[in-house]
CSV table of C-alpha atoms in Angstrom, one decimal:
chain,number,residue,atom,x,y,z
F,17,MET,CA,-66.8,27.7,111.0
F,18,ARG,CA,-70.4,27.8,109.9
F,19,TRP,CA,-69.7,28.0,106.2
F,20,THR,CA,-72.5,30.4,105.2
F,21,PRO,CA,-72.7,31.2,101.5
F,22,ARG,CA,-71.1,34.6,102.2
F,23,GLN,CA,-68.2,33.0,104.0
F,24,ILE,CA,-67.8,30.5,101.2
F,25,GLU,CA,-67.9,33.3,98.6
F,26,ALA,CA,-65.2,35.2,100.5
F,27,LEU,CA,-63.0,32.2,100.8
F,28,LEU,CA,-63.5,31.4,97.2
F,29,ALA,CA,-62.3,34.9,96.2
F,30,ASP,CA,-59.1,34.2,98.3
F,31,VAL,CA,-58.5,30.7,97.0
F,32,LEU,CA,-59.4,31.0,93.3
F,33,VAL,CA,-56.9,33.6,92.2
F,34,PRO,CA,-55.4,33.9,88.7
F,35,VAL,CA,-52.1,32.0,88.3
F,36,GLU,CA,-49.4,33.1,85.9
F,37,PRO,CA,-47.9,30.5,83.6
F,38,SER,CA,-44.1,30.6,83.3
F,39,GLU,CA,-42.7,32.9,80.6
F,40,THR,CA,-40.6,30.1,79.4
F,41,PHE,CA,-43.6,27.9,78.8
F,42,LEU,CA,-45.5,30.6,77.0
F,43,ARG,CA,-42.5,31.3,74.7
F,44,ARG,CA,-41.9,27.6,74.0
F,45,LEU,CA,-45.6,27.0,73.1
F,46,GLN,CA,-45.7,30.0,70.8
F,47,ALA,CA,-42.6,28.7,69.1
F,48,ARG,CA,-44.2,25.3,68.8
F,49,LEU,CA,-47.3,26.8,67.2
F,50,VAL,CA,-45.2,28.8,64.7
F,51,THR,CA,-43.2,25.7,63.8
F,52,TYR,CA,-46.4,23.7,63.3
F,53,ARG,CA,-47.7,26.5,61.2
F,54,GLY,CA,-44.4,26.4,59.3
F,55,LYS,CA,-44.9,22.8,58.5
F,56,GLN,CA,-48.3,23.5,57.2
F,57,ALA,CA,-46.8,26.2,55.0
F,58,LEU,CA,-44.7,23.4,53.3
F,59,ASN,CA,-47.8,21.6,52.1
F,60,PRO,CA,-47.9,23.3,48.6
F,61,TRP,CA,-44.3,22.4,48.1
F,62,MET,CA,-44.9,18.9,49.3
F,63,PHE,CA,-47.6,18.7,46.7
F,64,ILE,CA,-45.4,19.9,44.0
F,65,ILE,CA,-42.6,17.6,45.0
F,66,VAL,CA,-44.9,14.6,45.2
F,67,GLY,CA,-46.4,15.4,41.8
F,68,ALA,CA,-43.0,15.9,40.1
F,69,THR,CA,-41.8,12.6,41.7
F,70,GLY,CA,-44.9,10.9,40.3
F,71,VAL,CA,-44.4,12.3,36.8
F,72,LEU,CA,-40.7,11.2,36.9
F,73,MET,CA,-41.6,7.7,38.0
F,74,PHE,CA,-44.3,7.5,35.3
F,75,PHE,CA,-41.7,8.3,32.6
F,76,SER,CA,-39.1,6.0,34.1
F,77,PHE,CA,-41.6,3.2,34.1
F,78,LEU,CA,-42.6,4.1,30.5
F,79,GLY,CA,-39.0,4.0,29.5
F,80,LEU,CA,-38.5,0.6,31.1
F,81,LEU,CA,-41.6,-0.7,29.4
F,82,LEU,CA,-40.3,0.5,26.0
F,83,ARG,CA,-36.9,-1.1,26.7
F,84,ILE,CA,-38.6,-4.4,27.5
F,85,LEU,CA,-40.7,-4.1,24.4
F,86,VAL,CA,-37.8,-3.4,22.2
F,87,GLY,CA,-35.8,-6.1,23.7
F,88,TRP,CA,-38.6,-8.6,23.3
F,89,ILE,CA,-39.0,-7.6,19.6
F,90,GLY,CA,-35.2,-7.8,19.1
F,91,LEU,CA,-35.3,-11.3,20.7
F,92,LEU,CA,-38.1,-12.4,18.4
F,93,GLY,CA,-36.1,-11.0,15.5
F,94,ILE,CA,-33.1,-13.0,16.4
F,95,LEU,CA,-35.1,-16.2,16.9
F,96,GLY,CA,-36.8,-15.7,13.6
F,97,LEU,CA,-33.4,-15.2,11.8
F,98,ARG,CA,-32.0,-18.3,13.4
F,99,ARG,CA,-35.0,-20.3,12.4
F,100,GLU,CA,-34.7,-19.0,8.9
F,101,ALA,CA,-31.0,-19.7,8.8
F,102,LYS,CA,-31.7,-23.3,10.0
F,103,SER,CA,-34.3,-23.9,7.4
F,104,ASN,CA,-32.0,-22.7,4.7
F,105,HIS,CA,-29.2,-25.0,5.7
F,106,GLU,CA,-31.4,-28.1,6.0
F,107,PRO,CA,-31.0,-30.4,2.8
F,108,THR,CA,-34.3,-30.7,0.9
F,109,LYS,CA,-35.7,-34.1,0.6
F,110,ALA,CA,-36.2,-35.0,-3.0
R,29,MET,CA,-53.1,39.7,82.9
R,30,ALA,CA,-55.3,39.7,79.8
R,31,ARG,CA,-58.8,39.2,80.9
R,32,GLY,CA,-60.4,38.0,77.6
R,33,PRO,CA,-64.1,38.1,78.0
R,34,LYS,CA,-64.0,41.4,79.9
R,35,SER,CA,-62.4,43.1,77.0
R,36,GLN,CA,-64.4,41.3,74.4
R,37,GLY,CA,-67.4,43.5,74.2
R,38,SER,CA,-66.1,46.0,71.7
R,39,ASP,CA,-63.5,43.8,70.4
R,40,SER,CA,-65.8,40.8,69.5
R,41,ILE,CA,-65.8,41.8,65.8
R,42,ASP,CA,-62.1,42.1,65.8
R,43,GLU,CA,-61.9,38.8,67.5
R,44,MET,CA,-64.0,37.1,64.7
R,45,GLU,CA,-62.0,38.8,62.1
R,46,LEU,CA,-58.9,37.5,63.7
R,47,VAL,CA,-60.3,34.0,63.9
R,48,ARG,CA,-61.0,34.2,60.1
R,49,ARG,CA,-57.5,35.4,59.5
R,50,ALA,CA,-56.0,32.9,61.7
R,51,ALA,CA,-56.9,30.1,59.3
R,52,GLU,CA,-54.1,31.3,57.1
R,53,ASP,CA,-52.1,33.9,58.9
R,54,PRO,CA,-49.8,32.8,61.7
R,55,ALA,CA,-49.7,36.3,63.2
R,56,ALA,CA,-53.5,36.4,63.6
R,57,PHE,CA,-53.3,33.0,65.5
R,58,GLY,CA,-50.4,34.3,67.5
R,59,GLU,CA,-52.6,37.3,68.6
R,60,LEU,CA,-55.5,34.9,69.6
R,61,TYR,CA,-53.0,32.8,71.5
R,62,ALA,CA,-51.7,35.8,73.3
R,63,ARG,CA,-55.2,37.0,74.2
R,64,HIS,CA,-56.4,33.6,75.5
R,65,VAL,CA,-53.5,31.5,76.7
R,66,ARG,CA,-53.6,32.7,80.4
R,67,GLN,CA,-57.4,32.2,80.7
R,68,ILE,CA,-57.1,28.6,79.3
R,69,TYR,CA,-54.1,27.9,81.5
R,70,ASN,CA,-55.9,29.1,84.6
R,71,TYR,CA,-59.0,27.1,83.8
R,72,ILE,CA,-56.9,23.9,83.3
R,73,TYR,CA,-54.7,24.6,86.3
R,74,TYR,CA,-57.7,24.7,88.6
R,75,ARG,CA,-59.2,21.6,87.1
R,76,THR,CA,-56.1,19.6,87.2
R,77,GLY,CA,-54.3,21.0,90.4
R,78,ASN,CA,-50.8,21.2,89.1
R,79,HIS,CA,-48.7,23.3,86.8
R,80,GLN,CA,-47.1,20.5,84.8
R,81,ASP,CA,-50.4,19.1,83.6
R,82,ALA,CA,-51.7,22.6,83.1
R,83,GLU,CA,-48.9,23.3,80.8
R,84,ASP,CA,-49.2,20.0,78.9
R,85,LEU,CA,-53.0,20.4,78.4
R,86,THR,CA,-52.7,24.1,77.5
R,87,ALA,CA,-50.2,23.2,74.8
R,88,ARG,CA,-52.6,20.5,73.4
R,89,VAL,CA,-55.6,23.0,73.5
R,90,PHE,CA,-53.8,25.4,71.3
R,91,MET,CA,-52.3,22.8,69.0
R,92,ARG,CA,-55.8,21.4,68.5
R,93,ALA,CA,-57.3,24.9,68.1
R,94,LEU,CA,-54.6,25.7,65.4
R,95,ARG,CA,-55.5,22.5,63.4
R,96,HIS,CA,-59.2,23.2,63.6
R,97,VAL,CA,-59.4,27.0,63.4
R,98,PRO,CA,-60.2,26.9,59.7
R,99,THR,CA,-63.4,24.9,60.5
R,100,PHE,CA,-64.5,27.4,63.2
R,101,GLU,CA,-68.0,28.8,62.4
R,102,ASP,CA,-69.2,32.0,63.9
R,103,LYS,CA,-72.6,31.1,65.4
R,104,GLY,CA,-72.6,34.0,67.9
R,105,VAL,CA,-70.6,32.1,70.5
R,106,PRO,CA,-67.3,33.7,71.4
R,107,PHE,CA,-64.1,32.1,70.4
R,108,THR,CA,-63.2,31.8,74.0
R,109,ALA,CA,-66.1,29.5,74.5
R,110,TRP,CA,-64.8,27.2,71.7
R,111,LEU,CA,-61.4,27.2,73.4
R,112,TYR,CA,-62.9,26.4,76.8
R,113,ARG,CA,-64.9,23.6,75.1
R,114,ILE,CA,-61.6,22.1,73.8
R,115,ALA,CA,-60.0,22.5,77.2
R,116,HIS,CA,-63.0,20.9,78.9
R,117,ASN,CA,-62.9,17.9,76.7
R,118,LEU,CA,-59.1,17.4,77.1
R,119,VAL,CA,-59.4,17.9,81.0
R,120,ALA,CA,-62.3,15.3,80.9
R,121,ASN,CA,-60.0,12.9,79.2
R,122,TRP,CA,-57.2,13.6,81.5
R,123,HIS,CA,-59.4,12.8,84.5
R,124,ARG,CA,-60.7,9.6,82.9
R,125,ASP,CA,-57.1,8.5,82.2
R,126,ARG,CA,-56.1,9.2,85.8
R,127,SER,CA,-59.2,7.8,87.4
R,128,ARG,CA,-57.3,4.7,88.6
R,129,ARG,CA,-54.6,6.8,90.1
R,130,PRO,CA,-54.7,8.8,93.4
R,131,VAL,CA,-55.8,12.3,93.1
R,132,VAL,CA,-52.9,14.9,93.3
R,133,PRO,CA,-53.7,17.7,95.7
R,134,LEU,CA,-53.8,21.2,94.4
R,135,GLU,CA,-50.3,22.7,94.8
R,136,LYS,CA,-49.6,24.8,97.8
R,137,SER,CA,-48.1,27.6,95.6
R,138,VAL,CA,-51.6,28.7,94.7
R,139,LEU,CA,-52.3,29.7,98.3
R,140,SER,CA,-51.0,32.9,99.7
R,141,GLY,CA,-47.7,31.9,101.4
R,142,GLY,CA,-44.8,33.7,103.0
R,143,ALA,CA,-43.8,34.6,106.5
R,144,SER,CA,-46.5,35.9,108.7
R,145,GLU,CA,-46.7,37.7,112.1
R,146,HIS,CA,-49.6,35.3,113.0
R,147,PRO,CA,-48.5,31.8,112.0
R,148,GLU,CA,-51.4,30.1,113.9
R,149,LEU,CA,-54.0,32.3,112.1
R,150,GLU,CA,-52.3,31.6,108.8
R,151,ALA,CA,-52.3,27.9,109.5
R,152,ILE,CA,-56.1,28.0,110.2
R,153,ALA,CA,-56.6,30.0,107.0
R,154,HIS,CA,-54.6,27.5,105.0
R,155,GLU,CA,-56.6,24.7,106.5
R,156,GLU,CA,-59.8,26.3,105.5
R,157,GLN,CA,-58.5,27.0,102.0
R,158,ASP,CA,-57.3,23.4,101.6
R,159,LEU,CA,-60.7,22.1,102.8
R,160,LEU,CA,-62.4,24.4,100.3
R,161,LEU,CA,-60.2,23.3,97.4
R,162,ALA,CA,-60.8,19.7,98.3
R,163,ALA,CA,-64.5,20.4,98.3
R,164,ILE,CA,-64.3,22.1,94.9
R,165,ARG,CA,-62.6,19.1,93.4
R,166,ARG,CA,-65.5,16.9,94.5
R,167,LEU,CA,-68.0,19.0,92.6
R,168,PRO,CA,-69.2,17.9,89.1
R,169,PRO,CA,-67.1,19.4,86.3
R,170,GLU,CA,-69.5,21.9,85.2
R,171,ARG,CA,-69.8,23.5,88.7
R,172,GLN,CA,-66.0,23.6,89.0
R,173,GLU,CA,-66.1,25.3,85.5
R,174,LEU,CA,-68.6,27.8,86.8
R,175,LEU,CA,-66.5,28.7,89.9
R,176,ILE,CA,-63.3,29.1,87.9
R,177,LEU,CA,-64.9,31.4,85.3
R,178,LYS,CA,-66.6,33.4,88.1
R,179,PHE,CA,-63.7,33.8,90.6
R,180,VAL,CA,-60.5,33.3,88.5
R,181,GLU,CA,-61.7,34.9,85.3
R,182,ARG,CA,-64.1,37.3,87.1
R,183,MET,CA,-66.7,36.8,84.4
R,184,SER,CA,-70.3,38.0,84.8
R,185,ASN,CA,-73.1,35.6,84.7
R,186,ALA,CA,-74.0,36.6,81.2
R,187,GLU,CA,-70.5,36.0,80.0
R,188,ILE,CA,-70.3,32.6,81.8
R,189,GLY,CA,-73.6,31.7,80.1
R,190,LYS,CA,-72.2,32.4,76.7
R,191,VAL,CA,-69.2,30.2,77.5
R,192,MET,CA,-71.2,27.4,79.0
R,193,GLY,CA,-74.1,27.6,76.5
R,194,ARG,CA,-76.7,28.6,79.1
R,195,THR,CA,-78.9,31.6,79.9
R,196,GLU,CA,-77.9,34.1,82.4
R,197,GLY,CA,-80.7,33.0,84.7
R,198,ALA,CA,-79.6,29.4,84.5
R,199,ILE,CA,-76.1,30.3,85.6
R,200,LYS,CA,-77.4,32.4,88.5
R,201,SER,CA,-79.4,29.5,89.6
R,202,LEU,CA,-76.5,27.0,89.1
R,203,TYR,CA,-74.3,29.3,91.1
R,204,HIS,CA,-76.5,29.2,94.1
R,205,ARG,CA,-76.9,25.5,93.9
R,206,THR,CA,-73.1,25.2,93.6
R,207,LEU,CA,-72.6,27.3,96.8
R,208,ASN,CA,-74.9,25.0,98.6
R,209,ALA,CA,-73.3,21.8,97.2
R,210,LEU,CA,-69.9,23.3,98.2
R,211,ARG,CA,-71.1,23.8,101.8
R,212,ASP,CA,-72.4,20.2,101.9
R,213,GLU,CA,-69.1,18.9,100.6
R,214,VAL,CA,-67.1,20.9,103.1
R,215,ARG,CA,-69.2,19.6,105.9
R,216,ALA,CA,-69.0,16.0,104.6
R,217,ILE,CA,-65.1,16.4,104.4
R,218,GLU,CA,-65.2,17.7,108.0
R,219,ARG,CA,-67.2,14.7,109.2
R,220,GLU,CA,-64.9,12.3,107.4
R,221,ALA,CA,-61.9,14.0,109.0
R,222,LYS,CA,-63.4,13.6,112.5
R,223,ARG,CA,-64.0,9.9,112.1
């Protein structure tokens, strides 16, 4: 074969023909795209959930801090009372 | 089969409207997918030479397109060109990753098969087709792209120019150079086979 441009073009037209992807593949890919989009649609909800969790954790932490503070003040109070009681019982040196 | 660019002329406004809607509306992206999936699949199939990789890469093209469609800007370039660009990059990465492995020949299923009254003539025809496919695969990527768009997608030079970002004249010139290069490659393969 001499392979003239015309012959090559004619062969190209025979060789390079459209191929059809399988229907199963097309359906699966479409489903994947929809699922992916579905995941994206959750984003506002994810934002709300993360925000609410953050607020809850903040208040829990604040509660814990307050408890520690109250406990510390209580402990200081107890120690103060003990010290006071000790000083009351000690005999005074004349 | 949907032939995108051929039907895009009057639908181009609709297409851009669809692209804008696709950023938020799954149905609009679904419509874009239905319009272009076969074109992209064909392009990748002829660039990779097998259905399995064509399916894998086509899926990646559309997943990437879905992620980035909100950033798509209408600069007068058709949406198809954007998809082809994504496909081109993914195929280039695919070739780079496989560069150390042997090249897989294009599947026989693409060639016309079946029983024939003249098996010898058919065998010769298949041989020529195999030879041509081997020669095509030796061409630089942009020339392979041009041949696929011209023969598989049956695009005009102007349409190919839009997709490849060149003028119609440049495509015409590139096409003629591609035919000559293809002839040289075929002859080179024949010479190598005779040794």
